[in-house]
CSV table of C-alpha atoms in Angstrom, one decimal:
chain,number,residue,atom,x,y,z
A,1,MET,CA,1.6,6.9,24.5
A,2,THR,CA,2.1,8.8,21.3
A,3,TYR,CA,-0.6,8.4,18.7
A,4,VAL,CA,-0.6,9.6,15.1
A,5,VAL,CA,-4.0,11.2,14.4
A,6,THR,CA,-5.0,11.7,10.8
A,7,VAL,CA,-7.3,14.7,10.3
A,8,THR,CA,-8.7,15.6,6.9
A,9,MET,CA,-10.7,18.7,6.2
A,10,ALA,CA,-12.4,20.4,3.3
A,11,PRO,CA,-14.1,23.7,2.4
A,12,ALA,CA,-17.9,23.9,2.2
A,13,LYS,CA,-19.6,21.8,-0.4
A,14,GLY,CA,-19.7,23.4,-3.8
A,15,ALA,CA,-16.5,25.4,-3.3
A,16,SER,CA,-14.1,25.4,-6.2
A,17,GLU,CA,-10.8,23.4,-6.0
A,18,LEU,CA,-7.8,25.1,-4.4
A,19,ASP,CA,-5.2,26.4,-6.8
A,20,PRO,CA,-1.5,26.1,-5.9
A,21,LEU,CA,-1.4,29.6,-4.3
A,22,GLN,CA,-4.5,28.9,-2.2
A,23,ARG,CA,-3.0,25.6,-1.0
A,24,GLU,CA,0.1,27.4,0.2
A,25,GLY,CA,-2.1,29.9,2.0
A,26,VAL,CA,-4.0,27.1,3.7
A,27,ILE,CA,-0.7,25.5,4.9
A,28,PHE,CA,0.5,28.9,6.2
A,29,LEU,CA,-2.7,29.6,8.1
A,30,LEU,CA,-2.7,26.1,9.7
A,31,ARG,CA,1.0,26.3,10.6
A,32,LYS,CA,0.4,29.8,12.1
A,33,GLY,CA,-2.4,28.4,14.2
A,34,PHE,CA,-0.6,25.3,15.4
A,35,ASP,CA,2.5,27.4,16.3
A,36,SER,CA,0.4,29.6,18.6
A,37,LEU,CA,-0.9,26.6,20.6
A,38,GLU,CA,0.5,26.3,24.1
A,39,ALA,CA,-1.3,23.2,25.2
A,40,VAL,CA,-4.2,21.0,24.2
A,41,GLU,CA,-6.9,20.3,26.7
A,42,GLY,CA,-8.5,16.8,26.6
A,43,PRO,CA,-11.5,15.4,28.4
A,44,ASP,CA,-12.1,16.7,32.0
A,45,GLY,CA,-9.3,19.2,31.7
A,46,MET,CA,-6.7,16.6,31.0
A,47,GLU,CA,-3.6,18.1,29.3
A,48,ILE,CA,-2.8,16.4,26.0
A,49,GLU,CA,0.6,17.1,24.5
A,50,LEU,CA,0.9,17.8,20.8
A,51,MET,CA,4.4,16.5,20.0
A,52,ASP,CA,4.6,17.3,16.3
A,53,ASP,CA,2.5,17.8,13.2
A,54,VAL,CA,2.6,17.5,9.4
A,55,ILE,CA,0.4,19.7,7.2
A,56,ALA,CA,-0.4,19.1,3.5
A,57,ALA,CA,-2.9,20.7,1.2
A,58,HIS,CA,-4.4,19.4,-2.0
A,59,PRO,CA,-7.0,20.7,-4.5
A,60,GLY,CA,-9.9,19.3,-2.4
A,61,GLY,CA,-8.7,20.4,1.1
A,62,ALA,CA,-6.0,19.7,3.6
A,63,LEU,CA,-4.5,16.7,5.4
A,64,LEU,CA,-3.0,16.8,8.9
A,65,LYS,CA,-0.9,14.2,10.8
A,66,LEU,CA,-0.9,15.1,14.5
A,67,PHE,CA,1.5,13.3,16.8
A,68,VAL,CA,-0.4,13.4,20.1
A,69,ASP,CA,0.8,12.1,23.5
A,70,ALA,CA,-2.3,10.9,25.4
A,71,PRO,CA,-3.3,8.1,27.8
A,72,ALA,CA,-5.6,6.4,25.3
A,73,LEU,CA,-6.6,6.4,21.7
A,74,GLU,CA,-10.0,8.0,22.3
A,75,PHE,CA,-8.5,10.9,24.2
A,76,ALA,CA,-6.0,11.5,21.4
A,77,GLU,CA,-8.8,11.5,18.7
A,78,ASP,CA,-11.1,13.7,20.8
A,79,ALA,CA,-8.4,16.2,21.6
A,80,ALA,CA,-7.2,16.4,18.0
A,81,ARG,CA,-10.8,16.9,16.7
A,82,GLU,CA,-11.4,19.7,19.3
A,83,VAL,CA,-8.2,21.6,18.6
A,84,VAL,CA,-8.6,21.5,14.8
A,85,ALA,CA,-12.3,22.5,15.0
A,86,GLU,CA,-11.3,25.5,17.3
A,87,LEU,CA,-8.5,26.4,15.0
A,88,LEU,CA,-10.8,26.4,11.9
A,89,GLU,CA,-13.4,28.5,13.8
A,90,ARG,CA,-11.0,31.2,14.8
A,91,THR,CA,-9.2,31.4,11.4
A,92,GLU,CA,-11.6,33.5,9.3
A,93,PRO,CA,-10.6,32.3,5.8
A,94,LEU,CA,-11.1,28.7,7.0
A,95,ALA,CA,-14.2,29.3,9.2
A,96,ASP,CA,-16.6,27.4,6.8
A,97,TRP,CA,-14.3,24.4,6.5
A,98,GLN,CA,-15.4,21.1,7.9
A,99,ILE,CA,-13.5,18.2,9.4
A,100,THR,CA,-14.2,15.2,7.2
A,101,ARG,CA,-12.1,12.6,9.1
A,102,CYS,CA,-10.3,12.3,12.4
A,103,ALA,CA,-9.0,8.9,13.3
A,104,VAL,CA,-6.0,7.0,14.7
A,105,GLU,CA,-4.9,4.1,12.6
A,106,LEU,CA,-3.4,1.4,14.8
A,107,ASN,CA,-2.6,-2.3,14.5
A,108,SER,CA,-4.2,-4.7,17.0
A,109,ALA,CA,-1.2,-4.8,19.3
A,110,LEU,CA,-1.0,-1.0,19.7
A,111,LEU,CA,-4.7,-0.8,20.1
A,112,GLN,CA,-4.6,-3.3,23.0
A,113,GLU,CA,-1.7,-1.3,24.6
A,114,SER,CA,-3.9,1.8,24.4
A,115,LEU,CA,-6.8,0.0,26.0
A,116,ASP,CA,-4.5,-1.3,28.8
A,117,ALA,CA,-3.1,2.1,29.4
A,118,ALA,CA,-6.5,3.8,30.0
A,119,ASP,CA,-7.9,3.3,33.5
A,120,GLY,CA,-10.5,4.9,35.6
A,121,PRO,CA,-14.3,5.1,35.1
A,122,ASP,CA,-14.1,6.6,31.7
A,123,ALA,CA,-11.7,4.0,30.3
A,124,PRO,CA,-12.9,2.2,27.1
A,125,PRO,CA,-13.8,-1.5,27.5
A,126,ALA,CA,-11.1,-4.0,26.9
A,127,ASP,CA,-13.3,-6.0,24.6
A,128,PRO,CA,-13.0,-4.5,21.1
A,129,ALA,CA,-16.5,-5.7,20.1
A,130,GLU,CA,-18.1,-3.9,23.2
A,131,ARG,CA,-16.0,-0.8,22.5
A,132,ALA,CA,-17.3,-0.7,18.9
A,133,ARG,CA,-20.9,-1.2,20.1
A,134,ARG,CA,-20.6,1.7,22.5
A,135,HIS,CA,-19.1,3.9,19.8
A,136,ALA,CA,-22.0,3.1,17.5
A,137,ALA,CA,-24.6,3.7,20.1
A,138,ALA,CA,-23.1,7.0,21.3
A,139,GLU,CA,-23.2,8.8,18.0
A,140,PRO,CA,-23.4,8.2,14.2
A,141,ALA,CA,-20.2,7.4,12.3
A,142,PRO,CA,-19.8,10.8,10.6
A,143,ALA,CA,-19.5,12.5,14.0
A,144,HIS,CA,-16.4,10.4,14.6
A,145,GLY,CA,-14.8,11.9,11.5
A,146,ARG,CA,-15.7,9.4,8.9
A,147,LEU,CA,-16.7,10.7,5.5
A,148,ASP,CA,-20.4,10.7,4.6
A,149,ARG,CA,-21.6,8.7,1.6
A,150,ALA,CA,-21.9,11.8,-0.6
A,151,GLU,CA,-18.2,12.7,0.0
A,152,VAL,CA,-17.1,9.1,-0.7
A,153,GLU,CA,-19.1,9.0,-3.9
A,154,ALA,CA,-17.8,12.4,-5.1
A,155,MET,CA,-14.2,11.2,-4.6
A,156,ARG,CA,-14.9,7.9,-6.3
A,157,THR,CA,-16.3,9.8,-9.4
A,158,ARG,CA,-13.4,12.2,-9.4
A,159,LEU,CA,-10.7,9.4,-9.3
A,160,ARG,CA,-12.5,7.5,-12.1
A,161,THR,CA,-12.6,10.7,-14.2
A,162,LEU,CA,-8.8,11.2,-13.6
A,163,ALA,CA,-7.9,7.6,-14.6
A,164,PRO,CA,-7.5,8.2,-18.4
A,165,ALA,CA,-4.8,10.8,-17.7
A,166,LEU,CA,-2.5,7.9,-16.7
A,167,ARG,CA,-1.9,7.3,-20.4
A,168,ALA,CA,1.2,5.2,-19.9
A,169,PHE,CA,-0.8,2.5,-18.2
A,170,PRO,CA,-4.1,1.2,-19.5
A,171,LEU,CA,-6.6,-0.4,-17.1
A,172,GLU,CA,-5.2,-3.8,-18.1
A,173,THR,CA,-2.1,-3.0,-16.0
A,174,PHE,CA,-4.4,-2.8,-13.0
A,175,GLY,CA,-6.1,-6.2,-13.6
A,176,TYR,CA,-9.2,-5.2,-15.7
A,177,ARG,CA,-9.8,-7.0,-19.0
A,178,ASP,CA,-12.7,-6.8,-21.4
A,179,ASP,CA,-12.9,-10.6,-21.2
A,180,GLU,CA,-14.5,-11.3,-17.8
A,181,HIS,CA,-12.7,-14.6,-17.6
A,182,GLU,CA,-9.3,-12.8,-17.7
A,183,ARG,CA,-10.0,-9.9,-15.4
A,184,THR,CA,-9.0,-9.9,-11.8
A,185,VAL,CA,-10.8,-6.7,-10.7
A,186,PRO,CA,-13.8,-4.9,-12.0
A,187,ARG,CA,-13.5,-1.7,-14.1
A,188,GLU,CA,-14.4,0.6,-11.3
A,189,ALA,CA,-11.6,-0.7,-9.0
A,190,ALA,CA,-9.0,-0.3,-11.8
A,191,GLU,CA,-10.2,3.2,-12.5
A,192,VAL,CA,-10.1,4.2,-8.8
A,193,ALA,CA,-6.5,2.9,-8.4
A,194,ALA,CA,-5.4,4.6,-11.6
A,195,GLY,CA,-7.1,7.9,-10.7
A,196,ALA,CA,-5.6,7.8,-7.2
A,197,LEU,CA,-2.1,7.7,-8.8
A,198,VAL,CA,-2.9,10.7,-10.9
A,199,PHE,CA,-4.3,12.5,-7.8
A,200,ALA,CA,-1.2,11.6,-5.9
A,201,ILE,CA,1.0,13.4,-8.4
A,202,ASP,CA,-0.2,16.7,-7.2
A,203,LEU,CA,0.4,15.7,-3.6
A,204,LEU,CA,3.9,14.4,-4.3
A,205,VAL,CA,5.1,17.6,-6.2
A,206,ASP,CA,3.4,20.0,-3.7
A,207,GLU,CA,5.0,18.2,-0.7
A,208,LEU,CA,8.5,18.5,-2.4
A,209,PHE,CA,8.0,22.2,-3.0
A,210,THR,CA,6.9,22.6,0.6
A,211,ASP,CA,9.8,20.6,1.9
A,212,LEU,CA,12.2,22.7,-0.2
A,213,ALA,CA,10.8,25.9,1.2
A,214,GLY,CA,11.2,24.6,4.7
A,215,LEU,CA,14.7,23.4,4.2
A,216,GLU,CA,15.7,26.8,2.7
A,217,GLU,CA,14.5,28.4,5.8
A,218,ASP,CA,15.6,25.9,8.5
A,219,GLY,CA,18.5,24.0,6.8
A,220,PRO,CA,21.2,23.5,5.8
A,221,THR,CA,20.3,19.8,5.9
A,222,VAL,CA,17.4,17.7,7.1
A,223,ALA,CA,19.6,16.2,9.8
A,224,GLU,CA,20.4,19.6,11.2
A,225,SER,CA,16.9,21.0,10.9
A,226,ASP,CA,14.2,21.0,13.6
A,227,ALA,CA,11.4,21.3,11.0
A,228,THR,CA,9.1,18.4,10.1
A,229,PHE,CA,9.2,17.5,6.4
A,230,MET,CA,6.4,15.8,4.5
A,231,LEU,CA,8.5,13.7,2.1
A,232,LEU,CA,12.2,14.2,3.0
A,233,ASP,CA,11.5,12.6,6.4
A,234,ASP,CA,10.3,9.5,4.6
A,235,LEU,CA,13.6,9.0,2.7
A,236,PRO,CA,16.3,6.8,4.2
A,237,GLN,CA,17.4,8.7,7.3
A,238,GLN,CA,21.0,7.4,7.3
A,239,TYR,CA,21.5,10.0,4.5
A,240,ALA,CA,19.7,12.9,6.2
A,241,ASP,CA,22.9,14.9,6.5
A,242,GLU,CA,23.2,14.8,2.7
A,243,TYR,CA,19.6,16.1,2.1
A,244,THR,CA,20.5,19.7,1.3
A,245,VAL,CA,18.6,22.4,-0.5
A,246,LEU,CA,20.4,21.5,-3.7
A,247,PHE,CA,19.4,17.8,-3.2
A,248,ALA,CA,15.8,18.8,-2.6
A,249,ARG,CA,15.8,20.9,-5.8
A,250,ARG,CA,17.3,18.0,-7.8
A,251,LEU,CA,14.7,15.6,-6.3
A,252,THR,CA,11.8,18.0,-7.2
A,253,VAL,CA,13.0,18.4,-10.8
A,254,THR,CA,13.3,14.6,-11.0
A,255,ALA,CA,9.8,14.1,-9.6
A,256,VAL,CA,8.3,16.5,-12.2
A,257,THR,CA,10.0,14.7,-15.1
A,258,LEU,CA,9.1,11.2,-13.7
A,259,THR,CA,5.4,12.0,-13.2
A,260,ALA,CA,5.2,13.8,-16.6
A,261,ARG,CA,6.2,10.5,-18.2
A,262,LEU,CA,3.3,8.7,-16.5
A,263,THR,CA,0.9,10.8,-18.6
A,264,GLN,CA,2.7,9.9,-21.9
A,265,PRO,CA,1.8,6.9,-24.0
A,266,ARG,CA,4.9,4.9,-23.1
A,267,PHE,CA,6.6,4.6,-19.8
A,268,THR,CA,10.1,3.1,-19.8
A,269,GLY,CA,10.5,2.6,-16.1
A,270,PRO,CA,12.6,4.5,-13.5
A,271,HIS,CA,15.7,6.0,-15.0
A,272,CYS,CA,17.7,6.3,-11.8
A,273,VAL,CA,17.6,5.5,-8.0
A,274,ALA,CA,15.9,8.7,-7.2
A,275,GLU,CA,13.0,7.9,-9.6
A,276,GLU,CA,12.6,4.5,-8.1
A,277,LEU,CA,12.3,6.0,-4.6
A,278,LEU,CA,9.9,8.6,-5.8
A,279,LEU,CA,7.8,6.1,-7.6
A,280,ARG,CA,7.4,4.1,-4.4
A,281,VAL,CA,6.4,7.2,-2.5
A,282,LEU,CA,3.8,7.9,-5.3
A,283,LEU,CA,2.3,4.5,-5.0
A,284,THR,CA,2.1,4.8,-1.2
A,285,GLN,CA,0.4,8.2,-1.5
A,286,ALA,CA,-2.1,6.8,-4.0
A,287,GLU,CA,-3.1,4.0,-1.6
A,288,VAL,CA,-3.3,6.4,1.3
A,289,THR,CA,-5.6,8.7,-0.8
A,290,ALA,CA,-7.9,5.8,-1.6
A,291,ASP,CA,-7.9,4.8,2.1
A,292,LEU,CA,-8.6,8.3,3.4
A,293,TYR,CA,-11.7,8.4,1.2
A,294,ASP,CA,-12.9,4.9,2.2
A,295,LEU,CA,-12.2,3.6,-1.3
A,296,LEU,CA,-9.4,1.1,-0.5
A,297,THR,CA,-11.5,-2.0,-0.9
A,298,ASP,CA,-10.0,-5.5,-1.4
A,299,GLU,CA,-10.5,-5.1,-5.2
A,300,VAL,CA,-8.7,-1.7,-5.3
A,301,THR,CA,-5.9,-3.2,-3.2
A,302,THR,CA,-5.6,-6.0,-5.8
A,303,ALA,CA,-5.5,-3.4,-8.5
A,304,PHE,CA,-2.6,-1.6,-6.9
A,305,GLU,CA,-0.8,-5.0,-6.4
A,306,THR,CA,-1.3,-5.9,-10.0
A,307,PHE,CA,0.1,-2.5,-11.1
A,308,THR,CA,3.1,-3.0,-8.9
A,309,GLU,CA,3.8,-6.4,-10.5
A,310,THR,CA,3.4,-4.7,-13.9
A,311,LEU,CA,6.3,-2.4,-13.0
A,312,ASP,CA,8.4,-5.4,-11.9
A,313,GLU,CA,8.6,-3.7,-8.5
A,314,ASP,CA,9.7,-6.0,-5.7
A,315,PRO,CA,8.7,-4.3,-2.4
A,316,ALA,CA,11.4,-6.2,-0.6
A,317,HIS,CA,14.1,-5.0,-2.9
A,318,ASP,CA,15.9,-1.8,-1.8
A,319,PRO,CA,17.1,0.2,-4.8
A,320,LEU,CA,20.0,1.6,-2.7
A,321,ASP,CA,21.5,-1.9,-2.4
A,322,ASP,CA,22.8,-1.6,-6.0
A,323,ALA,CA,23.7,2.1,-5.8
A,324,PRO,CA,27.1,3.6,-5.1
A,325,PRO,CA,27.3,5.4,-1.7
A,326,GLY,CA,26.3,9.1,-1.7
A,327,VAL,CA,23.0,10.7,-2.7
A,328,GLU,CA,24.6,12.4,-5.6
A,329,ASN,CA,24.7,9.0,-7.3
A,330,TRP,CA,20.9,8.7,-7.0
A,331,PHE,CA,20.5,10.9,-10.1
A,332,THR,CA,23.0,8.9,-12.3
A,333,PRO,CA,21.1,7.4,-15.3
A,334,TYR,CA,21.0,3.6,-15.3
A,335,ASP,CA,22.0,3.6,-19.0
A,336,ALA,CA,22.3,5.7,-22.1
A,337,GLU,CA,18.6,5.0,-22.9
A,338,SER,CA,17.5,6.3,-19.5
A,339,PRO,CA,18.0,10.1,-19.6
A,340,VAL,CA,17.7,12.1,-16.4
A,341,HIS,CA,17.0,15.9,-16.3
A,342,PRO,CA,20.2,17.8,-16.8
A,343,TYR,CA,19.6,19.9,-13.7
A,344,ALA,CA,19.6,16.8,-11.5
A,345,THR,CA,22.8,15.4,-13.1
A,346,ASN,CA,24.8,18.7,-13.1
A,347,ASP,CA,27.9,18.3,-11.0
A,348,ASP,CA,28.7,22.0,-10.9
A,349,GLU,CA,27.3,23.0,-7.5
A,350,ASP,CA,28.4,26.6,-7.9
A,351,SER,CA,26.4,27.1,-11.1
A,352,LEU,CA,23.3,25.4,-9.6
A,353,GLN,CA,23.5,27.6,-6.5
A,354,GLY,CA,23.6,30.7,-8.8
A,355,ARG,CA,27.3,31.5,-8.1
C-alpha cells in the first residue's frame, strides 16, 4: 500500500531564518540526495519503495511529502524517518538539522486497511487502543516525530506576531469580538489562524517559483512532464496540458498581487478565477501549517471556518463552473472594478516569451 509520509525538519535551535536563496539551496540539496537513492531499507532488511516525493522549504525549515510503498503504516514511517535522518547526516550543510515530525495521516478506513495488510510476529495489533498503548510505552512522543512543547509554543508565538500583517482582515473576521458574548473564538485562536495565513503566503509564492523552475526544465506542460509539482499538481488536472511555462508565470504574478492585497487595509475579493483558486490553496496551506505545528485546535478550525464565511466562499462551489473553457480565461477580470495584473491578461504570447 502507498502511504504519504509527512516529514518536517528544521535547523538547530537558535539558527536564523532561511532567506529565499538559502531555501532554494536546501531544496537543491534534498533533491540531490533523494535522486541518489536506489532503495530504502525497512525493518529486518525489508525493501521499501519510495514512489515519489515533494520538497518545500520555508523560513523555519523544510517540509517533505514522501510517497512510500510499504506493507504497513509503521514500516512506512520508520523507513521515511531513517532515510531522511541518513540524508541529513551525510549532507554537510544540513548535518545539524533535526527531524521535528514524521507521520502518516490516514483516515480510519485506510488505517484499518494498513493494519489488515500487516502480518507476521511484528504486525501491529488490530485494536487501535492497544496499538496506541504500545506506541506510548515503547518511546516518548517526540521520538515518533512529534514536535516538542517548546517548538509548538515558538510557532504559536510567531503566528500570533504575524497576525497584524493581515491588515485587510481584523480579528473579528475570524470570530473574535471584544464583547465576550459575541465572540465565537478566543483572541489567541483568531491570531493563530490569521498568522497562519500570513505565513502561508511565503509558502504559496515559493512553491510557484519552484514549480516554474521545474516546468522550465522539464516541460513544456505539466501533462507532459515527469516532474512532481508542489502547487501545479493541485490544480484541476483536466487542464494539465494547458499548464505551460507562460501559464505558470501568469499564475505567479497573480499570486503576488493577490497576496499583497491581503496586507492592505481593504480587500475587495478575488478579481478572477485564478485568484479564487489561489485563495483556496492559500487557505488550505494555512490550515496545514497550523496542523503541522499541532496548533489546529477546534477553536482555530472554527476561526478558519468563520473567515471562509466572511469571504462568502462556498467550499462546494467550483469557480470553474462559471468560467469559459480554457485556462487563459482564468485571468479575465470579473468586472471593470476588479483589475488583474497586466502581465497576466496580456494576450500577446510572443511579447511575453521575449520574442
